[in-house]
CSV table of C-alpha atoms in Angstrom, one decimal:
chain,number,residue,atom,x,y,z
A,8,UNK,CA,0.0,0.0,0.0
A,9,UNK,CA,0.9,3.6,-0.2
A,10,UNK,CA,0.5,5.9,2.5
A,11,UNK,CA,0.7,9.6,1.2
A,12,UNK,CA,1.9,11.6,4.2
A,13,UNK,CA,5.3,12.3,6.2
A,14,UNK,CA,3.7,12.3,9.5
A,15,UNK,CA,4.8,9.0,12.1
A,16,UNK,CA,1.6,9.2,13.3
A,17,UNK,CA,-0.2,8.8,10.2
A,18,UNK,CA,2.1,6.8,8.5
A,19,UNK,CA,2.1,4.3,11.8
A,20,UNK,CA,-1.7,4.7,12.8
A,21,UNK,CA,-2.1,3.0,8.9
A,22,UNK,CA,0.4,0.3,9.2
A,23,UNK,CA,-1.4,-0.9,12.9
A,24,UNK,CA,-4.6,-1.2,11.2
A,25,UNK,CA,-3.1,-3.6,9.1
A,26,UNK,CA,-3.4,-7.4,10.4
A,27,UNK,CA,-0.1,-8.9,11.5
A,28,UNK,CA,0.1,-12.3,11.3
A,29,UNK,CA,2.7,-15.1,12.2
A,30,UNK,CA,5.9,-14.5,9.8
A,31,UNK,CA,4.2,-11.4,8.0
A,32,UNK,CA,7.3,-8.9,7.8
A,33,UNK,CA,6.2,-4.7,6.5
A,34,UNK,CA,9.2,-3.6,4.4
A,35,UNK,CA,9.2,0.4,4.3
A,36,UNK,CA,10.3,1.9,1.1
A,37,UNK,CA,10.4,5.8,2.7
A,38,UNK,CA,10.0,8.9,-0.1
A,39,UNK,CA,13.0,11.2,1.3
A,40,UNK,CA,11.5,14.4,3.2
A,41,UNK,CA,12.6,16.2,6.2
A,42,UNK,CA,9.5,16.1,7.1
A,43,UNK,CA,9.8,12.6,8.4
A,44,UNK,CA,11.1,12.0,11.7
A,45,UNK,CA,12.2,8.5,11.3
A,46,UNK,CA,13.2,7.8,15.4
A,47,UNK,CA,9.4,8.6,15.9
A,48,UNK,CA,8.3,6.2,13.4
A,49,UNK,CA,10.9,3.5,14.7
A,50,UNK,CA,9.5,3.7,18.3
A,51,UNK,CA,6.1,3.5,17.8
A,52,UNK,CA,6.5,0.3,15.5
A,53,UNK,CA,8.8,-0.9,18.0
A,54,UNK,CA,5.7,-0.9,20.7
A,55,UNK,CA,3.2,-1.9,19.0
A,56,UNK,CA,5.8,-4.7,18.0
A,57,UNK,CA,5.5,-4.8,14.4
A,58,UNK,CA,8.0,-6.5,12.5
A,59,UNK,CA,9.6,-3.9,10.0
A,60,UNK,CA,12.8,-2.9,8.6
A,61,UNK,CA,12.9,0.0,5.9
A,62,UNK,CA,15.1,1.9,3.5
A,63,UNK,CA,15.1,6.1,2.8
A,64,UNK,CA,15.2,6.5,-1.1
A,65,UNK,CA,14.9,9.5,-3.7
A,66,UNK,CA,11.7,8.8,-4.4
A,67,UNK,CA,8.8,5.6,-4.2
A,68,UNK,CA,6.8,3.8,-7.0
A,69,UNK,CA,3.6,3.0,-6.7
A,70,UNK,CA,1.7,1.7,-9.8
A,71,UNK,CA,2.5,3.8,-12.7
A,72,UNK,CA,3.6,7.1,-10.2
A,73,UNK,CA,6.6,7.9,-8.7
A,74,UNK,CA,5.8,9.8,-5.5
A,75,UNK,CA,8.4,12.1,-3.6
A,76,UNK,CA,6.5,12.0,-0.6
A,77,UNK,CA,4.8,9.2,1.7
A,78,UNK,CA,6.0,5.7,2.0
A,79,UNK,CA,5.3,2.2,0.4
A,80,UNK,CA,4.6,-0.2,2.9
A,81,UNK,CA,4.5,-4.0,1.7
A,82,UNK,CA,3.7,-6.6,4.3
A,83,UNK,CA,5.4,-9.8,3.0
A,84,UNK,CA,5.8,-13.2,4.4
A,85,UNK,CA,9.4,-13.7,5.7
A,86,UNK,CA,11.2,-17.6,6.6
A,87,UNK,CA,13.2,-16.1,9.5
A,88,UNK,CA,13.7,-12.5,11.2
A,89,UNK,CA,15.5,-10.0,9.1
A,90,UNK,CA,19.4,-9.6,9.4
A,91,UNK,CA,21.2,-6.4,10.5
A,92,UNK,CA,24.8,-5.6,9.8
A,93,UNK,CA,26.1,-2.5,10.4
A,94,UNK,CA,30.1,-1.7,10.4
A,95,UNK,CA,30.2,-2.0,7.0
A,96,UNK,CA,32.7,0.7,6.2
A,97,UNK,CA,35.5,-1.4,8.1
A,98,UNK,CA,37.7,-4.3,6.9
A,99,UNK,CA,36.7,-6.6,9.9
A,100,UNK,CA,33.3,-6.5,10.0
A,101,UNK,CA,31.6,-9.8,11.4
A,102,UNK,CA,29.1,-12.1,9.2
A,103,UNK,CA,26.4,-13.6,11.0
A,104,UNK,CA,25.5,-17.3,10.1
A,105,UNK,CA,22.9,-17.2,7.2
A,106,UNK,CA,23.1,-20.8,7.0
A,107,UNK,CA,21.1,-21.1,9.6
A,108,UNK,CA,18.3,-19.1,8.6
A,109,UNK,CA,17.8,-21.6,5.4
A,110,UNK,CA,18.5,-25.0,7.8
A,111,UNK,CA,14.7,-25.4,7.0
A,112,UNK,CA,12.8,-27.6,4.5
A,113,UNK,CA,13.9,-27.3,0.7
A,114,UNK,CA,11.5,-24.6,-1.0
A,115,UNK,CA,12.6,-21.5,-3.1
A,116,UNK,CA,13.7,-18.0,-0.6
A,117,UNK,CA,14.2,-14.8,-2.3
A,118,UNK,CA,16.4,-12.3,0.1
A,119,UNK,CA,15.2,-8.7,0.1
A,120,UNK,CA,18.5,-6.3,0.5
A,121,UNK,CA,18.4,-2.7,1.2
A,122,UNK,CA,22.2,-1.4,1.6
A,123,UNK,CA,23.6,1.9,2.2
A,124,UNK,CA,23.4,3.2,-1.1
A,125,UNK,CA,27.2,5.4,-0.8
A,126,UNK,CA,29.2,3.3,1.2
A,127,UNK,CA,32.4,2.3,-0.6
A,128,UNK,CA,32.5,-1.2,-0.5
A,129,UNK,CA,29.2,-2.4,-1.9
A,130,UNK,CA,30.7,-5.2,-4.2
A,131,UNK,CA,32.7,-6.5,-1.2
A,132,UNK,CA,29.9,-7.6,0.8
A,133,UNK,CA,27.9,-8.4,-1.7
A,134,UNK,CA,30.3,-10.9,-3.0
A,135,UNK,CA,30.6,-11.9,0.6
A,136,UNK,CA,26.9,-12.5,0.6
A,137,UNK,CA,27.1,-14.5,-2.6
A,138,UNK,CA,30.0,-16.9,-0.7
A,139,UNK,CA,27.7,-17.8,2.1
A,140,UNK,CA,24.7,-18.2,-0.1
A,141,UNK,CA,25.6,-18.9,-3.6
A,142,UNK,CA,22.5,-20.0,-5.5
A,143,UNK,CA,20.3,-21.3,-2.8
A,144,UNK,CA,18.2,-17.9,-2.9
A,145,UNK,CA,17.4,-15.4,-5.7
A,146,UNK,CA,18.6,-11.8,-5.1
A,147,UNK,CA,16.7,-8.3,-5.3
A,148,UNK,CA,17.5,-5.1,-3.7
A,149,UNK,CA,18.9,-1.9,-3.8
A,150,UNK,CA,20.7,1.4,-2.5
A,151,UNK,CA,19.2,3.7,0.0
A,152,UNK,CA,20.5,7.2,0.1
A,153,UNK,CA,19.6,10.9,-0.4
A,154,UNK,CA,19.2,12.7,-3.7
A,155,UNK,CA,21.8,14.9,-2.4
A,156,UNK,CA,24.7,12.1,-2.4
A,157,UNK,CA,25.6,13.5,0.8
A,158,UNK,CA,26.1,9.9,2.9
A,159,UNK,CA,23.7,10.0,6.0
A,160,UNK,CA,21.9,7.0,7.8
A,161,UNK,CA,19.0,5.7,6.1
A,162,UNK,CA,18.0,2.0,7.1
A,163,UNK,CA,15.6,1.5,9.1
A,164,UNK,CA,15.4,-1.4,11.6
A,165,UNK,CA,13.9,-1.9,15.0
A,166,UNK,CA,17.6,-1.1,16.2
A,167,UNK,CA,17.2,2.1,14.9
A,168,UNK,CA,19.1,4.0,11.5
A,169,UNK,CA,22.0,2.8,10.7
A,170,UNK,CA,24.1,4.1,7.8
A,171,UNK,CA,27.7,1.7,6.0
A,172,UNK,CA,25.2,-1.2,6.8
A,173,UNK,CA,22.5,-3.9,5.2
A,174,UNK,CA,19.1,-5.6,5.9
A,175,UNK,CA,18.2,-8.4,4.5
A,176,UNK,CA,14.9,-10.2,4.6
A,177,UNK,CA,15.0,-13.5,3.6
A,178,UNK,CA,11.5,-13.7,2.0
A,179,UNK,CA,9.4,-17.1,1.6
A,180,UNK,CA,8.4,-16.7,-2.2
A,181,UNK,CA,10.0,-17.8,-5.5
A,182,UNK,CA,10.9,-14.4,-7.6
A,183,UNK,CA,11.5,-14.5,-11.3
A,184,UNK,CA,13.9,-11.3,-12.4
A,185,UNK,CA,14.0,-9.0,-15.0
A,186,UNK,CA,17.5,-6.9,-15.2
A,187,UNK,CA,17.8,-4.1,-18.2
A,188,UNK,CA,19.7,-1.0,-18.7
A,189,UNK,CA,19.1,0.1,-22.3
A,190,UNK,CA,22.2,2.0,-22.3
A,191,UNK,CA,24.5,1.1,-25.6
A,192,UNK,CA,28.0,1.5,-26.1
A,193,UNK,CA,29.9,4.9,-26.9
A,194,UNK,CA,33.8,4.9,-27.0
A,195,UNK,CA,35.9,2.0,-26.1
A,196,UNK,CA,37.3,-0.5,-24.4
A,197,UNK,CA,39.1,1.6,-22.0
A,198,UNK,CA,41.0,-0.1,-18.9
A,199,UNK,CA,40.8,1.3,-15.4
A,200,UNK,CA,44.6,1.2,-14.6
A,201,UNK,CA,44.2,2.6,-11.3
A,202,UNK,CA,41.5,2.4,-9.1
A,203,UNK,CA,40.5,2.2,-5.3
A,204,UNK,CA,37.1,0.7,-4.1
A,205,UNK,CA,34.4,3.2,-5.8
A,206,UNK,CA,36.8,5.9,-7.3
A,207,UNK,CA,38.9,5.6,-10.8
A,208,UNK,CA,42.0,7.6,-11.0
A,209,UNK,CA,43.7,6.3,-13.8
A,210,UNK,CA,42.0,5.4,-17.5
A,211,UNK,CA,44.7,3.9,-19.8
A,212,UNK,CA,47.9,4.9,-17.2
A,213,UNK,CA,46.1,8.9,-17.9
A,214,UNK,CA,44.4,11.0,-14.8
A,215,UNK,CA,40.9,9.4,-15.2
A,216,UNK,CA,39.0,12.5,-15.6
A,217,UNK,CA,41.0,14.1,-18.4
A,218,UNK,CA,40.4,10.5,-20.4
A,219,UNK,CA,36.4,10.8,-19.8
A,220,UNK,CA,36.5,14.3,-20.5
A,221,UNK,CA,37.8,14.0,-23.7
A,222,UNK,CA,35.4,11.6,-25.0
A,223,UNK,CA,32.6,13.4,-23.8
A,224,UNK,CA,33.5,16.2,-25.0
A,225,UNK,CA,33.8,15.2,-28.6
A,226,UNK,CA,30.1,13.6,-28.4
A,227,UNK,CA,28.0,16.4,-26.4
A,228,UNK,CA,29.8,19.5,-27.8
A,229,UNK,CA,29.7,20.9,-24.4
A,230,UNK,CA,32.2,21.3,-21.3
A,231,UNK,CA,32.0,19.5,-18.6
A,232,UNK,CA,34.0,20.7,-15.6
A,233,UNK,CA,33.9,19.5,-11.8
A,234,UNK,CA,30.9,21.7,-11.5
A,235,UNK,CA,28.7,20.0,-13.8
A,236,UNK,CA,29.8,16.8,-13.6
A,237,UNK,CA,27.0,15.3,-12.5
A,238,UNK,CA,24.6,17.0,-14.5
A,239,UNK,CA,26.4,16.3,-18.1
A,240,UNK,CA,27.7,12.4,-16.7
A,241,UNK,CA,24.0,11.1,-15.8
A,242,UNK,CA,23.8,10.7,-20.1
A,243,UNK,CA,27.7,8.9,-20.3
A,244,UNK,CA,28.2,6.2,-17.1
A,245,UNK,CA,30.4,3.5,-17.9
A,246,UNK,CA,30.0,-0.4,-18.9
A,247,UNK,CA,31.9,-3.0,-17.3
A,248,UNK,CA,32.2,-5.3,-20.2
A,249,UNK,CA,30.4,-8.9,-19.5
A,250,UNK,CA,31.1,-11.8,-22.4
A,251,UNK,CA,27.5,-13.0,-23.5
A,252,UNK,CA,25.5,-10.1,-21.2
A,253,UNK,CA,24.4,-6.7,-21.2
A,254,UNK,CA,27.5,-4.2,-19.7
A,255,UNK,CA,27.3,-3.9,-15.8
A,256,UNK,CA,26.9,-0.1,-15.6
A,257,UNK,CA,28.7,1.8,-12.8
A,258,UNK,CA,27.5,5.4,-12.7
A,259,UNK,CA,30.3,8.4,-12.2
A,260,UNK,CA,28.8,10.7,-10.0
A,261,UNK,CA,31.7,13.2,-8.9
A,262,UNK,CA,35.3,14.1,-9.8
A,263,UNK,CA,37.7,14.9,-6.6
A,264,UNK,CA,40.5,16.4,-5.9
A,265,UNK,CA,43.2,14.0,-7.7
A,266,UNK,CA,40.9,14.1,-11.0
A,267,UNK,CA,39.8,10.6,-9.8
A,268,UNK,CA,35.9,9.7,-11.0
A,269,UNK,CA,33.9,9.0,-8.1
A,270,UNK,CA,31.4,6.3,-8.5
A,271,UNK,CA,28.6,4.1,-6.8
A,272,UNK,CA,30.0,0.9,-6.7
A,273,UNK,CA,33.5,-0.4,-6.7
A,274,UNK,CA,35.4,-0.7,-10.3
A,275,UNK,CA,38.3,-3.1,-9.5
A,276,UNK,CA,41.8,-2.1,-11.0
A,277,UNK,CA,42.0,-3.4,-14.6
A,278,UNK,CA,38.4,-3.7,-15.4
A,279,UNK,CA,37.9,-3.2,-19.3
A,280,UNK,CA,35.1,-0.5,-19.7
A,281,UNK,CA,33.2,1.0,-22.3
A,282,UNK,CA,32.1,4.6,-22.2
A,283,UNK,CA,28.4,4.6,-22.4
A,284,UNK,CA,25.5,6.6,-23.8
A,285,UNK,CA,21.6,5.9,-24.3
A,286,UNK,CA,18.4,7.7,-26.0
A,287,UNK,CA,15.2,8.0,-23.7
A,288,UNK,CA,13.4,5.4,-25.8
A,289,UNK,CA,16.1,3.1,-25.3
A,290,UNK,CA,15.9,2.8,-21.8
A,291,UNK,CA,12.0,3.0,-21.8
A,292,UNK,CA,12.1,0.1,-24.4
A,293,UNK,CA,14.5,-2.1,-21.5
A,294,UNK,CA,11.6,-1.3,-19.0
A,295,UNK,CA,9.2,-3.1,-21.1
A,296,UNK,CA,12.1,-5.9,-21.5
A,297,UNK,CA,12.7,-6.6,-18.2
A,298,UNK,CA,8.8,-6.9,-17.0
A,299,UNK,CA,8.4,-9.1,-20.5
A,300,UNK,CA,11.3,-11.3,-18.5
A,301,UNK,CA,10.5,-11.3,-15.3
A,302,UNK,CA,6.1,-12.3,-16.1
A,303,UNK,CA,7.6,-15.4,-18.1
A,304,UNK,CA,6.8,-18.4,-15.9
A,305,UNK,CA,3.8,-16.7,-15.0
A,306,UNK,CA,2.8,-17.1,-18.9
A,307,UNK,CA,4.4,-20.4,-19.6
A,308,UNK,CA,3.3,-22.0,-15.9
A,309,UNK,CA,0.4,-21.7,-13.6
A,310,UNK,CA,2.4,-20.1,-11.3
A,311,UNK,CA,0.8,-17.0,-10.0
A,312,UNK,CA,2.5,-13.6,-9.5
A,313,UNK,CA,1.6,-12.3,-6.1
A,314,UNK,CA,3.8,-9.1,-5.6
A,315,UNK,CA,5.9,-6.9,-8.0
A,316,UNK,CA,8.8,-5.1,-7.1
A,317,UNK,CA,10.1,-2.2,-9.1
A,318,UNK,CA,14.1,-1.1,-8.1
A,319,UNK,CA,14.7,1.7,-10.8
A,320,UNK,CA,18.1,3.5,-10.7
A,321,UNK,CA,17.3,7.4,-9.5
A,322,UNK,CA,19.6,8.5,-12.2
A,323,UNK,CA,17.6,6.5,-14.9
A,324,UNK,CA,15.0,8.8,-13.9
A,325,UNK,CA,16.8,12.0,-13.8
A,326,UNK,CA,17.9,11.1,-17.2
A,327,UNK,CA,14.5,10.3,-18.6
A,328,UNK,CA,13.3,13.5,-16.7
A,329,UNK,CA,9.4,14.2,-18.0
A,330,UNK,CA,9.4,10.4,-20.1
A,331,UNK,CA,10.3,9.0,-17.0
A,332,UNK,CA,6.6,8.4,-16.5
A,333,UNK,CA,6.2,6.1,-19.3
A,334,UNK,CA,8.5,3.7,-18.0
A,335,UNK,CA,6.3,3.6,-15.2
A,336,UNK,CA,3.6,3.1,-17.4
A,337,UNK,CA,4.7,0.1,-19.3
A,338,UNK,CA,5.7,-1.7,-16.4
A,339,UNK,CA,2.5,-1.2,-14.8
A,340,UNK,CA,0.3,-1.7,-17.9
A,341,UNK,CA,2.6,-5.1,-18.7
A,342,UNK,CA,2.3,-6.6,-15.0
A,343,UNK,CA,-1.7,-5.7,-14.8
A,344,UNK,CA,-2.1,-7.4,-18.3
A,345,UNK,CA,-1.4,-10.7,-16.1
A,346,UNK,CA,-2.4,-10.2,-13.2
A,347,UNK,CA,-4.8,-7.2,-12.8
A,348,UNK,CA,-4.6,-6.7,-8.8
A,349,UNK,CA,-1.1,-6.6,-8.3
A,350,UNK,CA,0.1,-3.0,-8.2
A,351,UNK,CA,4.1,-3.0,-8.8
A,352,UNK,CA,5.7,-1.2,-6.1
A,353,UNK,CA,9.2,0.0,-5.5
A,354,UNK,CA,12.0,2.9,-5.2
A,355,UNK,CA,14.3,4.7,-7.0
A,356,UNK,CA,17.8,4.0,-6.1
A,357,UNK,CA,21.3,4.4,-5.8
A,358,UNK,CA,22.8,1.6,-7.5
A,359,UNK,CA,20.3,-2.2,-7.8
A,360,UNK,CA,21.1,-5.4,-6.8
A,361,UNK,CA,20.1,-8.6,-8.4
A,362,UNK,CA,20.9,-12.5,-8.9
A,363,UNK,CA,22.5,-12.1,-12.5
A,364,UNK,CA,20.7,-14.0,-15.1
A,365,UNK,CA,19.4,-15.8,-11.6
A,366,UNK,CA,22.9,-17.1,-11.0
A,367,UNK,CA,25.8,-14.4,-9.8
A,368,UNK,CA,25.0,-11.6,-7.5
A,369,UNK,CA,25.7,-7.9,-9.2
A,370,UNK,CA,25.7,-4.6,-8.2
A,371,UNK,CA,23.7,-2.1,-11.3
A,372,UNK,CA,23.8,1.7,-11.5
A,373,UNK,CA,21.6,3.1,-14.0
A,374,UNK,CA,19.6,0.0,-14.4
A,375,UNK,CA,16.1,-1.2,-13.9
A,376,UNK,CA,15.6,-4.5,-11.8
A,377,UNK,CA,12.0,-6.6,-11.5
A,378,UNK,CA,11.3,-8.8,-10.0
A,379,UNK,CA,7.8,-11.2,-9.3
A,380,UNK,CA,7.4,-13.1,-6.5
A,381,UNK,CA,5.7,-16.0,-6.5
């Protein structure tokens, strides 16, 4: 459901009139506001005992709208209690035992992750996630995190907020994915000769930002300086190249002071890349891709889809800026088509995490991940 207001009261007053039941977990997708005080929220769900964890995000999805206000509030049925880890920022952090949580009966588990959206070593712990789970789950998720990219806490658990940290809800439903970018290559391959976690300084043994600077350049007719970075990069990220698979696209969101590109989500040192660039009906056109794949057992099967989740890259939609609405729209219009009282609900993000091609576990920017729980 959607709840259209940034008031705890409200926002809790309509969760509590929902009925909890055994296993029944609400996952909080929260539209950004200052508005919202969060600690409020956390307490009162806390005493009325309501099993939640949430995420802060740009902005929510709910049918065919994207909302910058109010909060999605999905009440799923979980296998196990959700897992916290915080401390994410440091080498050492400690991994609980997630084989434990799946010591049950045999039956397909899809884990829900919501993850600090800016911390630096998303891919780490995500591969680490992958090592102590492999393929026994299926993967969906994304990044939390202001519009501002200015790193502040914004998980929600009965804990509290927690920023450089992950939930996870280990969910008892079968998902089917759909993962699309739509972006198409530019320039290329490039190798990142120097790089550290999240930030390229060197492209071809060059200072990274004169490299990406040049090519841009020559293909927008513009300048693009430290200043607008942002603004001219949202239409050029980069492709880590993939043999037999759409690019993994890693989004450059800031130069600092070394002329290093700042990105979300590591780019290990000597990863070939491709400099990227994509048309509005391009991307809209991998929206209606990824539903197509993600409702396909539900048209070859009897399986029935029983919840649709939406994880769109923020900067798809800052990129698609007054079209981003018809992505919406073909997404809601395909999933309805099928089954015509499930509303697909989600967030924009920073950066989207999904079981690749069901298998690996990736970390997206500027990509659209569905996913259909069965």
């Amino acid at each position: 459901m959607y709840i259209q207001s940034d008031d705890y009261n409200v926002i809790a007053d309509t969760i509590l009139r929902q009925e909890i039941r055994p296993h029944d977990l609400m996952v909080l997708l929260v539209a950004e506001s200052d508005a919202l005080d969060a600690e409020a929220l956390i307490e009162r769900l806390n005493k009325a005992e309501v099993p939640f964890i949430g995420g802060v995000f740009p902005g929510v999805i709910h049918n065919s709208k994207l909302y910058k206000q109010g909060v999605v509030a999905k009440k799923l049925q979980a296998i196990a209690p959700p897992v916290i880890m915080s401390g994410l920022n440091t080498p050492g952090y400690n991994w609980p035992d997630l084989k434990t949580v799946l010591s049950g009966p045999a039956k397909p588990v899809t884990a829900w992750i919501m993850i600090d959206g800016l911390m630096s070593n998303i891919a780490h712990f995500l591969s680490g996630l992958y090592d102590r789970l492999g393929d026994q789950v299926n993967f969906i998720g994304g990044g939390a995190g202001s519009l501002s990219l200015k790193q502040q806490p914004c998980l929600l658990t009965p804990d509290g907020l927690f920023q450089d940290a992950a939930v996870i809800a280990f969910l008892d439903y079968d998902t089917h994915l759909g993962v699309k970018h739509g972006w198409k290559r530019l320039a290329g391959p490039i190798v990142a000769t120097r790089t550290s976690q999240n930030v390229i300084y060197e492209l071809n043994w060059e200072e990274a930002f004169s490299v990406y600077k040049n090519y841009i350049e020559k293909d927008c007719g513009c300048s693009i300086t430290k200043d607008n970075f942002f603004e001219v990069a949202k239409g050029y990220p980069f492709g880590i190249y993939k043999s037999n698979a759409e690019e993994v696209v890693r989004d450059p969101i800031a130069v600092n002071n070394e002329g290093g590109l700042v990105c979300v989500g590591e780019v290990p040192e000597n990863t070939v890349l491709n400099i990227m660039k994509g048309t509005a009906d391009n991307l809209i056109t991998s929206a209606a891709e990824a539903v197509e794949e993600t409702l396909s057992r539900s048209q070859t099967t009897q399986a029935m889809v029983r919840h649709t989740m939406v994880v769109d890259c923020v900067s798809r939609a800052l990129f698609l800026e007054d079209r981003h609405e018809e992505e919406l729209e073909q997404i809601n219009k395909r999933i309805k088509a099928v089954r015509s009282e499930v509303s697909p609900q989600g967030m924009l993000s920073l950066g989207e995490i999904s079981s690749y091609g069901e298998g690996y576990l990736e970390f997206f920017n500027k990509t659209i991940v569905i996913g259909s729980l069965y």
